[in-house]
mmCIF file of C-alpha atoms and ligand atoms in Angstrom:
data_model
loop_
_atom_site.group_PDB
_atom_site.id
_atom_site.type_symbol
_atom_site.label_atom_id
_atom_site.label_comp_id
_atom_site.label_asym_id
_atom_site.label_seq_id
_atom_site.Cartn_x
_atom_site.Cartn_y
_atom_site.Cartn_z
ATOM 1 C CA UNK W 1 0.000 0.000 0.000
ATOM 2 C CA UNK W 2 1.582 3.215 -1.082
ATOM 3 C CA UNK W 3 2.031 5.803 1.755
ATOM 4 C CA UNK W 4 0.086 9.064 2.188
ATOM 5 C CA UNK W 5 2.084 12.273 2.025
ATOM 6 C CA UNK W 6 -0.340 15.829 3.973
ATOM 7 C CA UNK W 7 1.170 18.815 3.203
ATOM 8 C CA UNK W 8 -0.052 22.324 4.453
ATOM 9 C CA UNK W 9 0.280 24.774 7.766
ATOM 10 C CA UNK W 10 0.058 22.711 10.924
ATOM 11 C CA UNK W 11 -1.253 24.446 13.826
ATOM 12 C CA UNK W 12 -1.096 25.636 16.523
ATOM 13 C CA UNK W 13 3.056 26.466 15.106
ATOM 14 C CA UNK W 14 1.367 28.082 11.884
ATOM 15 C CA UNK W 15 4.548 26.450 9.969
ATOM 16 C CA UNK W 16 4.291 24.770 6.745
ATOM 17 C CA UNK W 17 5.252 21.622 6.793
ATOM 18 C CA UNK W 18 4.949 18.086 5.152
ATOM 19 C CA UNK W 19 4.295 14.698 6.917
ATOM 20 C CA UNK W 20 3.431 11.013 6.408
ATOM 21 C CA UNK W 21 1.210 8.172 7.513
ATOM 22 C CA UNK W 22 3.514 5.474 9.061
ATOM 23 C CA UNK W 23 0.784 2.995 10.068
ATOM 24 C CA UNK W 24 -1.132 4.679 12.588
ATOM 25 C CA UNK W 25 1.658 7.512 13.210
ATOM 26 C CA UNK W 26 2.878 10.336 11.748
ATOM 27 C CA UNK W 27 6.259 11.035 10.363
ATOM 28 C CA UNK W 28 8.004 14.061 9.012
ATOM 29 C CA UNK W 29 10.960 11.821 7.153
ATOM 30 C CA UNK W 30 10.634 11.265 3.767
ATOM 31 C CA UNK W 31 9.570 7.530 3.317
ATOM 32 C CA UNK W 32 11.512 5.351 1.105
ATOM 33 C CA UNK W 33 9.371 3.785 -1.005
ATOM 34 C CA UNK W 34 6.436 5.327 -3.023
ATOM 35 C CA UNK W 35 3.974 7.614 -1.559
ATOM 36 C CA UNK W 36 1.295 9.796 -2.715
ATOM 37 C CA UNK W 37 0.174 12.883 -2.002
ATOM 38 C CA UNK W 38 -3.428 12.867 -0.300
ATOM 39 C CA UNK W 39 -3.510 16.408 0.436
ATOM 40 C CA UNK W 40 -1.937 19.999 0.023
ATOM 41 C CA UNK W 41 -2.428 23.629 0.862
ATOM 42 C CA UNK W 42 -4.394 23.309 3.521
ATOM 43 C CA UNK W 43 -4.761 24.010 7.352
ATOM 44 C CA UNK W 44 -3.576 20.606 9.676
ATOM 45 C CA UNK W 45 -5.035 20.443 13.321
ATOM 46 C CA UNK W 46 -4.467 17.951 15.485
ATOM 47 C CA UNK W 47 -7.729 16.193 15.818
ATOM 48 C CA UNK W 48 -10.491 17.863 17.560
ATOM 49 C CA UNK W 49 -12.111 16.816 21.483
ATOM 50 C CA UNK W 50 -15.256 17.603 22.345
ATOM 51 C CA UNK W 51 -14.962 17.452 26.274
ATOM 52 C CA UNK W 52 -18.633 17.077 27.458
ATOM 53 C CA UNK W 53 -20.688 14.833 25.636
ATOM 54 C CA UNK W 54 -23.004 11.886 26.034
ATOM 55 C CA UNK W 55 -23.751 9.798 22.963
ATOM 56 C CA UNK W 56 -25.940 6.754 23.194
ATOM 57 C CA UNK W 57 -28.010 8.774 26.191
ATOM 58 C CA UNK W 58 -31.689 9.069 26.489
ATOM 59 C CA UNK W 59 -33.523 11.830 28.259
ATOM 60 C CA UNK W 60 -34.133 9.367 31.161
ATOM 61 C CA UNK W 61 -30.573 8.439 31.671
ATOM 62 C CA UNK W 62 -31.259 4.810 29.806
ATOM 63 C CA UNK W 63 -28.345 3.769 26.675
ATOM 64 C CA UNK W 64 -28.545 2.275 23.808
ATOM 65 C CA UNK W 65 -25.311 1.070 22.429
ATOM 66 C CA UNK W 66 -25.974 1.234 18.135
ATOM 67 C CA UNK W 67 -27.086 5.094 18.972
ATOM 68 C CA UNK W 68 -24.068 5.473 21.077
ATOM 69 C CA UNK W 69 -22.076 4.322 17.662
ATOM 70 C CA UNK W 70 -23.763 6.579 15.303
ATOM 71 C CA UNK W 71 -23.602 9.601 17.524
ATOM 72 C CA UNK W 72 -19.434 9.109 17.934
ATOM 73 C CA UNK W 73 -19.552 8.447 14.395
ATOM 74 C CA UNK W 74 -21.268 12.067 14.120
ATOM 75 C CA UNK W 75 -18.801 13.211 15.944
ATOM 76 C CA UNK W 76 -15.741 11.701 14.123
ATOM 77 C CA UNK W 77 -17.009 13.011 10.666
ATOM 78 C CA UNK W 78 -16.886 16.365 11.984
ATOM 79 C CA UNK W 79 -13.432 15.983 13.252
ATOM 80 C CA UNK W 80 -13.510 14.969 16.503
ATOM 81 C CA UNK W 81 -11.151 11.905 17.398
ATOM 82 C CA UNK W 82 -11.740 11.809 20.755
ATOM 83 C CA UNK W 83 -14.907 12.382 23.513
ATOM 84 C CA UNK W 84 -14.993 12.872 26.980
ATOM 85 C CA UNK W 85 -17.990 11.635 28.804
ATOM 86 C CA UNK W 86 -18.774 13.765 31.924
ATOM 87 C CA UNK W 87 -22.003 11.277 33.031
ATOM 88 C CA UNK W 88 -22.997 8.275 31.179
ATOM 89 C CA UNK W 89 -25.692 5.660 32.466
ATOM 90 C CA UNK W 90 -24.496 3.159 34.652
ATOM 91 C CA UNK W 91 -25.308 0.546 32.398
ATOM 92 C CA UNK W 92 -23.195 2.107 29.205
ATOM 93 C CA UNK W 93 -21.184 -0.220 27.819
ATOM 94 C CA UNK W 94 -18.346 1.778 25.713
ATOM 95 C CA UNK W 95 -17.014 0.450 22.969
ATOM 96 C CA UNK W 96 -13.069 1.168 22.166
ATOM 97 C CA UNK W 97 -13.525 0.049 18.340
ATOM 98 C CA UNK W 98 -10.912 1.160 16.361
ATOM 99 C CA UNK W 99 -13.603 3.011 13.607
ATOM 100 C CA UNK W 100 -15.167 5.095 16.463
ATOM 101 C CA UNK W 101 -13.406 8.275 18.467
ATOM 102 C CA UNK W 102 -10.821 7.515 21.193
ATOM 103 C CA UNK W 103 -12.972 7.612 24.555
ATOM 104 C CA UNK W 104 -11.993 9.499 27.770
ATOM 105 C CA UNK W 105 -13.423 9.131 31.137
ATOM 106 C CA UNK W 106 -17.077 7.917 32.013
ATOM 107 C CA UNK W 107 -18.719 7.772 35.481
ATOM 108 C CA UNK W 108 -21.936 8.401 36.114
ATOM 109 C CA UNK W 109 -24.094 10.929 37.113
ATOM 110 C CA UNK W 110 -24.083 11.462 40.696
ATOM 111 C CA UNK W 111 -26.199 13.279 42.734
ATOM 112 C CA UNK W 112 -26.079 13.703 46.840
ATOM 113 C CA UNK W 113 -28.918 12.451 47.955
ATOM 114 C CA UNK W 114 -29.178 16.385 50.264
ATOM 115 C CA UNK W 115 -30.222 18.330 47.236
ATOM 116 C CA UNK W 116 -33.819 19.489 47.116
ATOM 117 C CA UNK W 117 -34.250 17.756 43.391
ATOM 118 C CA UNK W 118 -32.983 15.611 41.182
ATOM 119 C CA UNK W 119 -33.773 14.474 37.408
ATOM 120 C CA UNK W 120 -34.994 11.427 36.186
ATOM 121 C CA UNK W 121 -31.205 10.194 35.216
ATOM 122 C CA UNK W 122 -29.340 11.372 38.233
ATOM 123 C CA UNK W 123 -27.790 8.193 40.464
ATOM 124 C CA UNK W 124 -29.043 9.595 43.816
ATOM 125 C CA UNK W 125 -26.479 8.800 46.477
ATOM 126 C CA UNK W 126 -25.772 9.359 50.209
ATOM 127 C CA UNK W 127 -22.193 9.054 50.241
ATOM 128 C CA UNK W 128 -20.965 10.994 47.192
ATOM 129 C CA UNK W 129 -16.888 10.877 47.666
ATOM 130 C CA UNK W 130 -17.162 6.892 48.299
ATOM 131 C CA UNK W 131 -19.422 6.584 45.148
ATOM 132 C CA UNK W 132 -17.531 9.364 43.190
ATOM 133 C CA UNK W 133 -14.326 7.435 44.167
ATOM 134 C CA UNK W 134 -15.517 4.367 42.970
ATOM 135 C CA UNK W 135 -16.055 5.405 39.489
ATOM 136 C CA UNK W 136 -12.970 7.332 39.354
ATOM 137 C CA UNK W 137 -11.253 4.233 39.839
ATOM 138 C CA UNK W 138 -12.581 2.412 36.924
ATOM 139 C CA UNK W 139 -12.878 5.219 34.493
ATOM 140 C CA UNK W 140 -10.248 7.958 35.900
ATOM 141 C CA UNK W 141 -12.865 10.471 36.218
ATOM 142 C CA UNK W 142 -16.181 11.287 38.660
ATOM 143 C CA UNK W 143 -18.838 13.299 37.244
ATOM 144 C CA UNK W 144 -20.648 14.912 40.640
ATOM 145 C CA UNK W 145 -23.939 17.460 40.595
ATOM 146 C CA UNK W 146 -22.554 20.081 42.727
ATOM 147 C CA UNK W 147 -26.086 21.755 42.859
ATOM 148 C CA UNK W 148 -29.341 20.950 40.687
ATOM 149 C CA UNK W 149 -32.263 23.326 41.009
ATOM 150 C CA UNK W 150 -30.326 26.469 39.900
ATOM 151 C CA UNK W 151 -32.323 28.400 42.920
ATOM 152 C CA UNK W 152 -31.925 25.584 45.461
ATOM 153 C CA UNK W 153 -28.779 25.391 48.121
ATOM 154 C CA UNK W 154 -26.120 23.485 46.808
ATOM 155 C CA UNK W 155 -23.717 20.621 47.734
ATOM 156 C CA UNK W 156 -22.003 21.841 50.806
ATOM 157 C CA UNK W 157 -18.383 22.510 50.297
ATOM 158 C CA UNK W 158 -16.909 20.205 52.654
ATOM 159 C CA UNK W 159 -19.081 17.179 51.020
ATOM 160 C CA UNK W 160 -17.410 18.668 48.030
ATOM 161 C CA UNK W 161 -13.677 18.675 49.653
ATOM 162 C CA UNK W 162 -14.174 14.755 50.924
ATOM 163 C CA UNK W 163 -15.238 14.063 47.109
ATOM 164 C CA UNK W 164 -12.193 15.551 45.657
ATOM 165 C CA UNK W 165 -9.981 14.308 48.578
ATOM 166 C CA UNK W 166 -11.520 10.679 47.642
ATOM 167 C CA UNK W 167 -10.947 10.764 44.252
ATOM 168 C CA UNK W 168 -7.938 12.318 44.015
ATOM 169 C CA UNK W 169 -6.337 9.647 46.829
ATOM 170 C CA UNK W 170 -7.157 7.132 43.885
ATOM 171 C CA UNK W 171 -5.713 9.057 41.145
ATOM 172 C CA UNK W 172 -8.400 10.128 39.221
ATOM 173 C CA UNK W 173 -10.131 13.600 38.178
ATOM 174 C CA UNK W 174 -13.816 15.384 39.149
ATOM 175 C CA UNK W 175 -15.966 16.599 36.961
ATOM 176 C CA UNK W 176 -18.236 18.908 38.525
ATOM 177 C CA UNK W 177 -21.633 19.832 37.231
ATOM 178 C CA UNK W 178 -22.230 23.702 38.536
ATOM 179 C CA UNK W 179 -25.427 25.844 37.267
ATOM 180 C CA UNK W 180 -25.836 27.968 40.484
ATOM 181 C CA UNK W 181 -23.249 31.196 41.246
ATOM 182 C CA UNK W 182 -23.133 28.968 45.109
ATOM 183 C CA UNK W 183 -22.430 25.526 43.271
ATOM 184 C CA UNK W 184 -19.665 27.036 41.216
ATOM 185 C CA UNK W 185 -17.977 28.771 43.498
ATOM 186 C CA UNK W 186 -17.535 25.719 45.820
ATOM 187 C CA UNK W 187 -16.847 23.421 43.173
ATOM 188 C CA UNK W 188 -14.085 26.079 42.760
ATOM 189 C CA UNK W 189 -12.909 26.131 46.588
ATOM 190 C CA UNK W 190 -13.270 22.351 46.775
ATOM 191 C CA UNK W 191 -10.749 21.969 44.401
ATOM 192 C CA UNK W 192 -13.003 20.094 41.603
ATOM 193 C CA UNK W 193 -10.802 19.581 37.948
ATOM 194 C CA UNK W 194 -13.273 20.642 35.921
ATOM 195 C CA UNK W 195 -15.999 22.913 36.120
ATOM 196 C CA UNK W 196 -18.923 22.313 33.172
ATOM 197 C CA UNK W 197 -21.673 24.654 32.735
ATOM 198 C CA UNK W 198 -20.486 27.105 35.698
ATOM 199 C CA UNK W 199 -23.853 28.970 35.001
ATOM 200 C CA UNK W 200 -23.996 32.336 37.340
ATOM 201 C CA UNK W 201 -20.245 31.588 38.183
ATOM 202 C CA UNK W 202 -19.095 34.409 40.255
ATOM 203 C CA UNK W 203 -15.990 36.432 40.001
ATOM 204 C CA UNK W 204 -14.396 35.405 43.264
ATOM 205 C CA UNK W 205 -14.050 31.637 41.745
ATOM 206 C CA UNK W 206 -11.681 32.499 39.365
ATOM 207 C CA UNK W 207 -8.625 32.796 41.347
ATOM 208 C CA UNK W 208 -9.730 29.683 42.725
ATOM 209 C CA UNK W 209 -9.958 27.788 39.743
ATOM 210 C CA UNK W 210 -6.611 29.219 38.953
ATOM 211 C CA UNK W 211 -4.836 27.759 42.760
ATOM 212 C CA UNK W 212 -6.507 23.982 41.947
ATOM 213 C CA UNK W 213 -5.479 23.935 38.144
ATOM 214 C CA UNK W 214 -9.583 23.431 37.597
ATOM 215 C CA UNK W 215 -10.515 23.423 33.542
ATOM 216 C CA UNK W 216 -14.122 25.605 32.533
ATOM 217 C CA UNK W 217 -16.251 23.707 30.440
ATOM 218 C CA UNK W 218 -19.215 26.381 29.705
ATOM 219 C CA UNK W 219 -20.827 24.114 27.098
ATOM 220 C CA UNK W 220 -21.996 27.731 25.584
ATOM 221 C CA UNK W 221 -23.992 26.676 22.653
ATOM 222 C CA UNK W 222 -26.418 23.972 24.521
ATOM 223 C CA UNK W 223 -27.274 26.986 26.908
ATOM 224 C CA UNK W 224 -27.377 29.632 23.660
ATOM 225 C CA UNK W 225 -30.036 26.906 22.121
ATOM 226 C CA UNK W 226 -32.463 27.767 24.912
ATOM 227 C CA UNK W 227 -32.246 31.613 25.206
ATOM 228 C CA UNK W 228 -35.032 32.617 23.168
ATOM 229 C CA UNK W 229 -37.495 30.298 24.139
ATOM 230 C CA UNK W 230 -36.724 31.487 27.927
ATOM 231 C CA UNK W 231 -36.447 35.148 26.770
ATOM 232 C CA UNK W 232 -40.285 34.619 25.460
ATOM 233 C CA UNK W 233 -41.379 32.867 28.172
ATOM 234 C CA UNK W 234 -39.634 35.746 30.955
ATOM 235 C CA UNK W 235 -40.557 33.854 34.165
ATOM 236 C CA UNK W 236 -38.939 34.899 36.839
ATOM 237 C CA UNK W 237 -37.132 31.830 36.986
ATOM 238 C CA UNK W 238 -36.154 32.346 33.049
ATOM 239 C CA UNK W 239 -34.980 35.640 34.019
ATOM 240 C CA UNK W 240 -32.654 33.823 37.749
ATOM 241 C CA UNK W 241 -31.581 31.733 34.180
ATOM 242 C CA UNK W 242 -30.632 34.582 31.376
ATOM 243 C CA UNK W 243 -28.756 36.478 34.081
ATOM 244 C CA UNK W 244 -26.802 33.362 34.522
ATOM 245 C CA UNK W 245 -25.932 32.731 31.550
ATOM 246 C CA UNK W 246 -24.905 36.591 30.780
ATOM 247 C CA UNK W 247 -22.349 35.931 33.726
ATOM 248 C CA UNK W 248 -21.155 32.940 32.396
ATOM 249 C CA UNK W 249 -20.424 34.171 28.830
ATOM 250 C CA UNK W 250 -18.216 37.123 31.061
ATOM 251 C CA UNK W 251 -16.476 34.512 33.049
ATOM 252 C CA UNK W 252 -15.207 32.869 30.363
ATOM 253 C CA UNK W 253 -13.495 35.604 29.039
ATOM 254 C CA UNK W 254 -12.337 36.539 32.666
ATOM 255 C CA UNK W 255 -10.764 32.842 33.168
ATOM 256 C CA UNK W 256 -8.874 32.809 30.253
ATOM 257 C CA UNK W 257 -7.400 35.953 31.452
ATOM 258 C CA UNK W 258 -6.471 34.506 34.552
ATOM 259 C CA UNK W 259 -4.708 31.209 32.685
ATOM 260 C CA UNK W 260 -7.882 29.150 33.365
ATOM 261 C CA UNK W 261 -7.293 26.066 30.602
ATOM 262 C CA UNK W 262 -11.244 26.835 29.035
ATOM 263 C CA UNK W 263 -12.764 23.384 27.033
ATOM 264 C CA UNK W 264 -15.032 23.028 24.108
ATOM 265 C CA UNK W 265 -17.805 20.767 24.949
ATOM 266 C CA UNK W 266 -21.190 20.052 23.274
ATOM 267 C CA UNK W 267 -23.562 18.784 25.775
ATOM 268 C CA UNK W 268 -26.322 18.662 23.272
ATOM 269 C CA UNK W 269 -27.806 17.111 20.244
ATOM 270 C CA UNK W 270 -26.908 17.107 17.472
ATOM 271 C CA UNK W 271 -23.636 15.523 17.656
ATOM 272 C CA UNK W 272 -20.547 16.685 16.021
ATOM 273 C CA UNK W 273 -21.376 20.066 16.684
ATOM 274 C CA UNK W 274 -18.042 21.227 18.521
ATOM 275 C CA UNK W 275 -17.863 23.629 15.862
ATOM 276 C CA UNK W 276 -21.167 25.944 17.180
ATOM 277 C CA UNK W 277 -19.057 25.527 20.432
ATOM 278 C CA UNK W 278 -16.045 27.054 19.391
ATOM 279 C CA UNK W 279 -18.149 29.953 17.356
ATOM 280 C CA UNK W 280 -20.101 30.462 21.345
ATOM 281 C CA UNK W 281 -16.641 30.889 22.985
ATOM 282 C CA UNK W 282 -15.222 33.418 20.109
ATOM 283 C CA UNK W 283 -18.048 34.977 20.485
ATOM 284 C CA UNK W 284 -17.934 35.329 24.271
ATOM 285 C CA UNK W 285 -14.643 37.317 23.559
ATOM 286 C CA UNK W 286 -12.320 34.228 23.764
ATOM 287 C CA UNK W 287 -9.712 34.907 21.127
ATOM 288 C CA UNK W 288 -10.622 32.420 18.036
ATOM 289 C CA UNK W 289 -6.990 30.886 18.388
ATOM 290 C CA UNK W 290 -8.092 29.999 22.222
ATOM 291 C CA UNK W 291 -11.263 29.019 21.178
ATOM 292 C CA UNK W 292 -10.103 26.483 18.470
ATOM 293 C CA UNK W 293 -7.602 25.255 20.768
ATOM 294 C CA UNK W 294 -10.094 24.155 23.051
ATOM 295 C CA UNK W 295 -11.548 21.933 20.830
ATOM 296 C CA UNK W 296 -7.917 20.650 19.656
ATOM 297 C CA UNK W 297 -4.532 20.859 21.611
ATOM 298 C CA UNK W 298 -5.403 22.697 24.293
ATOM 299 C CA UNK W 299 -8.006 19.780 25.165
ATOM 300 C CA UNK W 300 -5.690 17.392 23.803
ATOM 301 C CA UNK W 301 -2.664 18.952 26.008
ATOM 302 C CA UNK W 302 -5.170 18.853 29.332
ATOM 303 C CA UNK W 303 -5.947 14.959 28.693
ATOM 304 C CA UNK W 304 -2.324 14.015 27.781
ATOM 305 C CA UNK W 305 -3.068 13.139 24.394
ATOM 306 C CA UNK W 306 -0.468 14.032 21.557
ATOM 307 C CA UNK W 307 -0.613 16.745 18.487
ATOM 308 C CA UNK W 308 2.053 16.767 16.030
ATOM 309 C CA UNK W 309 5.351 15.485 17.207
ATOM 310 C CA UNK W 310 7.574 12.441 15.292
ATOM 311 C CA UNK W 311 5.775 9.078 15.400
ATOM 312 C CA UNK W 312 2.692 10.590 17.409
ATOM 313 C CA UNK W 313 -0.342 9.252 17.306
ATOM 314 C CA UNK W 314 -1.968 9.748 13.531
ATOM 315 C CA UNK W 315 -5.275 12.136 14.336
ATOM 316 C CA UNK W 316 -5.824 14.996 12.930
ATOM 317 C CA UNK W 317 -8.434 17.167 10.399
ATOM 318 C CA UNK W 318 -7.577 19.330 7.549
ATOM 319 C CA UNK W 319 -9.625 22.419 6.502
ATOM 320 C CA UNK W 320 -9.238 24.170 3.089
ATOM 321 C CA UNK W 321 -9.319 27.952 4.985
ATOM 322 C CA UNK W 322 -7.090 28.871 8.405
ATOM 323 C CA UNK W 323 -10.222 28.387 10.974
ATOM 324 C CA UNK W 324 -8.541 31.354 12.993
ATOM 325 C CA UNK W 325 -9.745 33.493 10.211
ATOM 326 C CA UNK W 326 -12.897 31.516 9.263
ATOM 327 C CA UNK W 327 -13.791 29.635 12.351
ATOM 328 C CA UNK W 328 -17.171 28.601 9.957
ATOM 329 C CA UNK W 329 -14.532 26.352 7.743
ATOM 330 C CA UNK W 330 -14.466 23.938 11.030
ATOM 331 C CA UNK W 331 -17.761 22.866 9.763
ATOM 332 C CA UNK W 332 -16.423 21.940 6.644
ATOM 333 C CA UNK W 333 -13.239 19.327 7.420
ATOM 334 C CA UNK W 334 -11.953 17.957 3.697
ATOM 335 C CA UNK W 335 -10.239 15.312 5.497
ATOM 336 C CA UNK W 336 -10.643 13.351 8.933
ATOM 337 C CA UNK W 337 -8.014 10.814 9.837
ATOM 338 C CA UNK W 338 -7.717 8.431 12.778
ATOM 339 C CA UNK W 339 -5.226 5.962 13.714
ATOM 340 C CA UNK W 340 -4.146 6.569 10.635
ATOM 341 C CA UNK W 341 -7.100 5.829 8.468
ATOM 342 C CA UNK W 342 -8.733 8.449 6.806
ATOM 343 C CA UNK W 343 -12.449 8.546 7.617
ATOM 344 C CA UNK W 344 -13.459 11.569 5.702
ATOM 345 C CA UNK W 345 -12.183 12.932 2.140
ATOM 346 C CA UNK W 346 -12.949 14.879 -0.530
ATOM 347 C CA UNK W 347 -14.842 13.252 -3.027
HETATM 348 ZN ZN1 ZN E 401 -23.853 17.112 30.335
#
């Protein structure tokens, strides 16, 4: 089989370069024997991660495994190689085929038994840091509700300290659902790794996110999806909600500034939408070579996956356009490979 030569500007380095498949890795030596050239001129990124997304997942928390295959196939057609799953069910069964994304993390969704409600697929719990533990064991990461009804009390902090305590004494990571200014900020002062949502986030969690290294997943665009239908509705609970999500849109902006690590993720259907993700954070003020980052090596650099080094890993996605000057070309990928296979190409 002849081998596949990709020329064009690799980012983030923005340096023209050329580079080979060598089985399921890249190489920048010239091969011996005959290659072609599969692409040139265009814009290499090192494939894309969408951080907060569950495929295969009904409404009611239940999982179906052929719709969990078609919606990482979604995603791996729009150039995302690999998926982070903050909350699956507890009966997921995720499957590491080599034709589907490379899968990060799992746990399911807990939720202390303490808070005043809980949705049909929450795993209600009394002992959250044992439970959240537990699945950080098998999967290396916890997902954890630090609050629920965005008007309610939520988690108390030191529940929230024993839970990151627990999990990190096992080695693994805590995702921490926030959608209350109180949940955030003590998901923030507990320590938590990543914040997702961090609706009504206030100011004074910032520097705390900063001291515990803790990522900010806003999942923007599954938030955005709901703001007209709860600016025409203008409850006072829709209004508790918009000014929430006004405050998140500043705080992403204000922990980037700090040297917060901010994440692309989806949280929403359809799949393979990181793109409307990465549109939400430019247009929150993150700059767009931020925003594409993290949805590429800035997500890929926080998970310890590789980009574009000698015999790395072969994952990546090639636009025609630079996406820091068209970030709309990220819909349009002219080739997707993975593991060295190309999944998507012209044609
Ligand atoms: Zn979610």
């Amino acid at each position: 089989m002849t081998t596949l030569r990709f020329q064009g500007v690799l980012l983030p380095d923005d340096e023209p370069r050329e580079l080979w498949l060598l089985g399921d890795r890249v190489t920048f030596q010239r091969p011996s024997g005959d290659w072609s050239t599969a692409s040139a001129g265009g814009y290499l990124v090192p494939g894309l991660v969408d951080v907060h997304t569950h495929p295969g997942c009904s409404p009611d928390g239940g999982f179906d495994a052929q719709d969990f295959a078609g919606h990482c196939l979604d995603h791996l057609r729009a150039g995302v190689t690999t998926l982070r799953f903050p909350g699956l069910s507890a009966s997921a069964e995720i499957s590491h085929a080599h034709h589907l994304p490379r899968m990060v993390g799992g746990g399911r969704w807990l939720a202390w038994s303490g808070l005043s409600s809980h949705a049909e697929f929450h795993v209600v719990v009394d002992d959250l840091a044992t439970e959240a533990a537990a699945d950080a064991a098998r999967t290396g990461w916890c997902k954890v509700f630090c609050d629920w009804d965005f008007e309610a009390d939520p988690v108390p902090l030191e529940i929230l300290r024993q839970v990151v305590e627990a999990v990190h004494a096992v080695g693994g990571r805590v995702a921490a659902h926030a959608q209350s200014g109180a949940g955030a900020y003590n998901a923030a002062a507990a320590g938590v790794d990543s914040i997702e949502h961090g609706m009504g986030m206030p100011s004074t969690a910032v520097p705390l996110m900063v001291a515990h290294d803790c990522a900010y997943v806003p999942t923007l665009s599954a938030f955005a999806s709901q703001v007209e239908h709860r600016k025409a509705r203008n409850r006072r609970r829709d209004q508790t909600w918009l000014a929430g999500y006004q405050t998140m849109i500043e705080r992403v902006r204000d922990a980037h500034d700090a040297g917060v690590t901010v994440l692309a993720g989806t949280d929403r259907q359809p799949f393979g939408a990181v793109a409307d993700e990465v549109e939400c954070l430019i247009q929150a003020d993150l700059p767009p070579t931020a925003a594409i980052g993290a949805a590429s090596w800035t997500a890929r650099t926080w998970l310890g996956l590789p980009g574009f080094m000698e015999g790395d890993a072969a994952d990546f996605v090639i636009y025609p356009e630079d996406p820091r000057t068209n970030p709309a070309v990220l819909r349009h990928p002219s080739h997707v490979v993975l593991r060295g296979k190309m999944i998507r190409q012209p044609g």
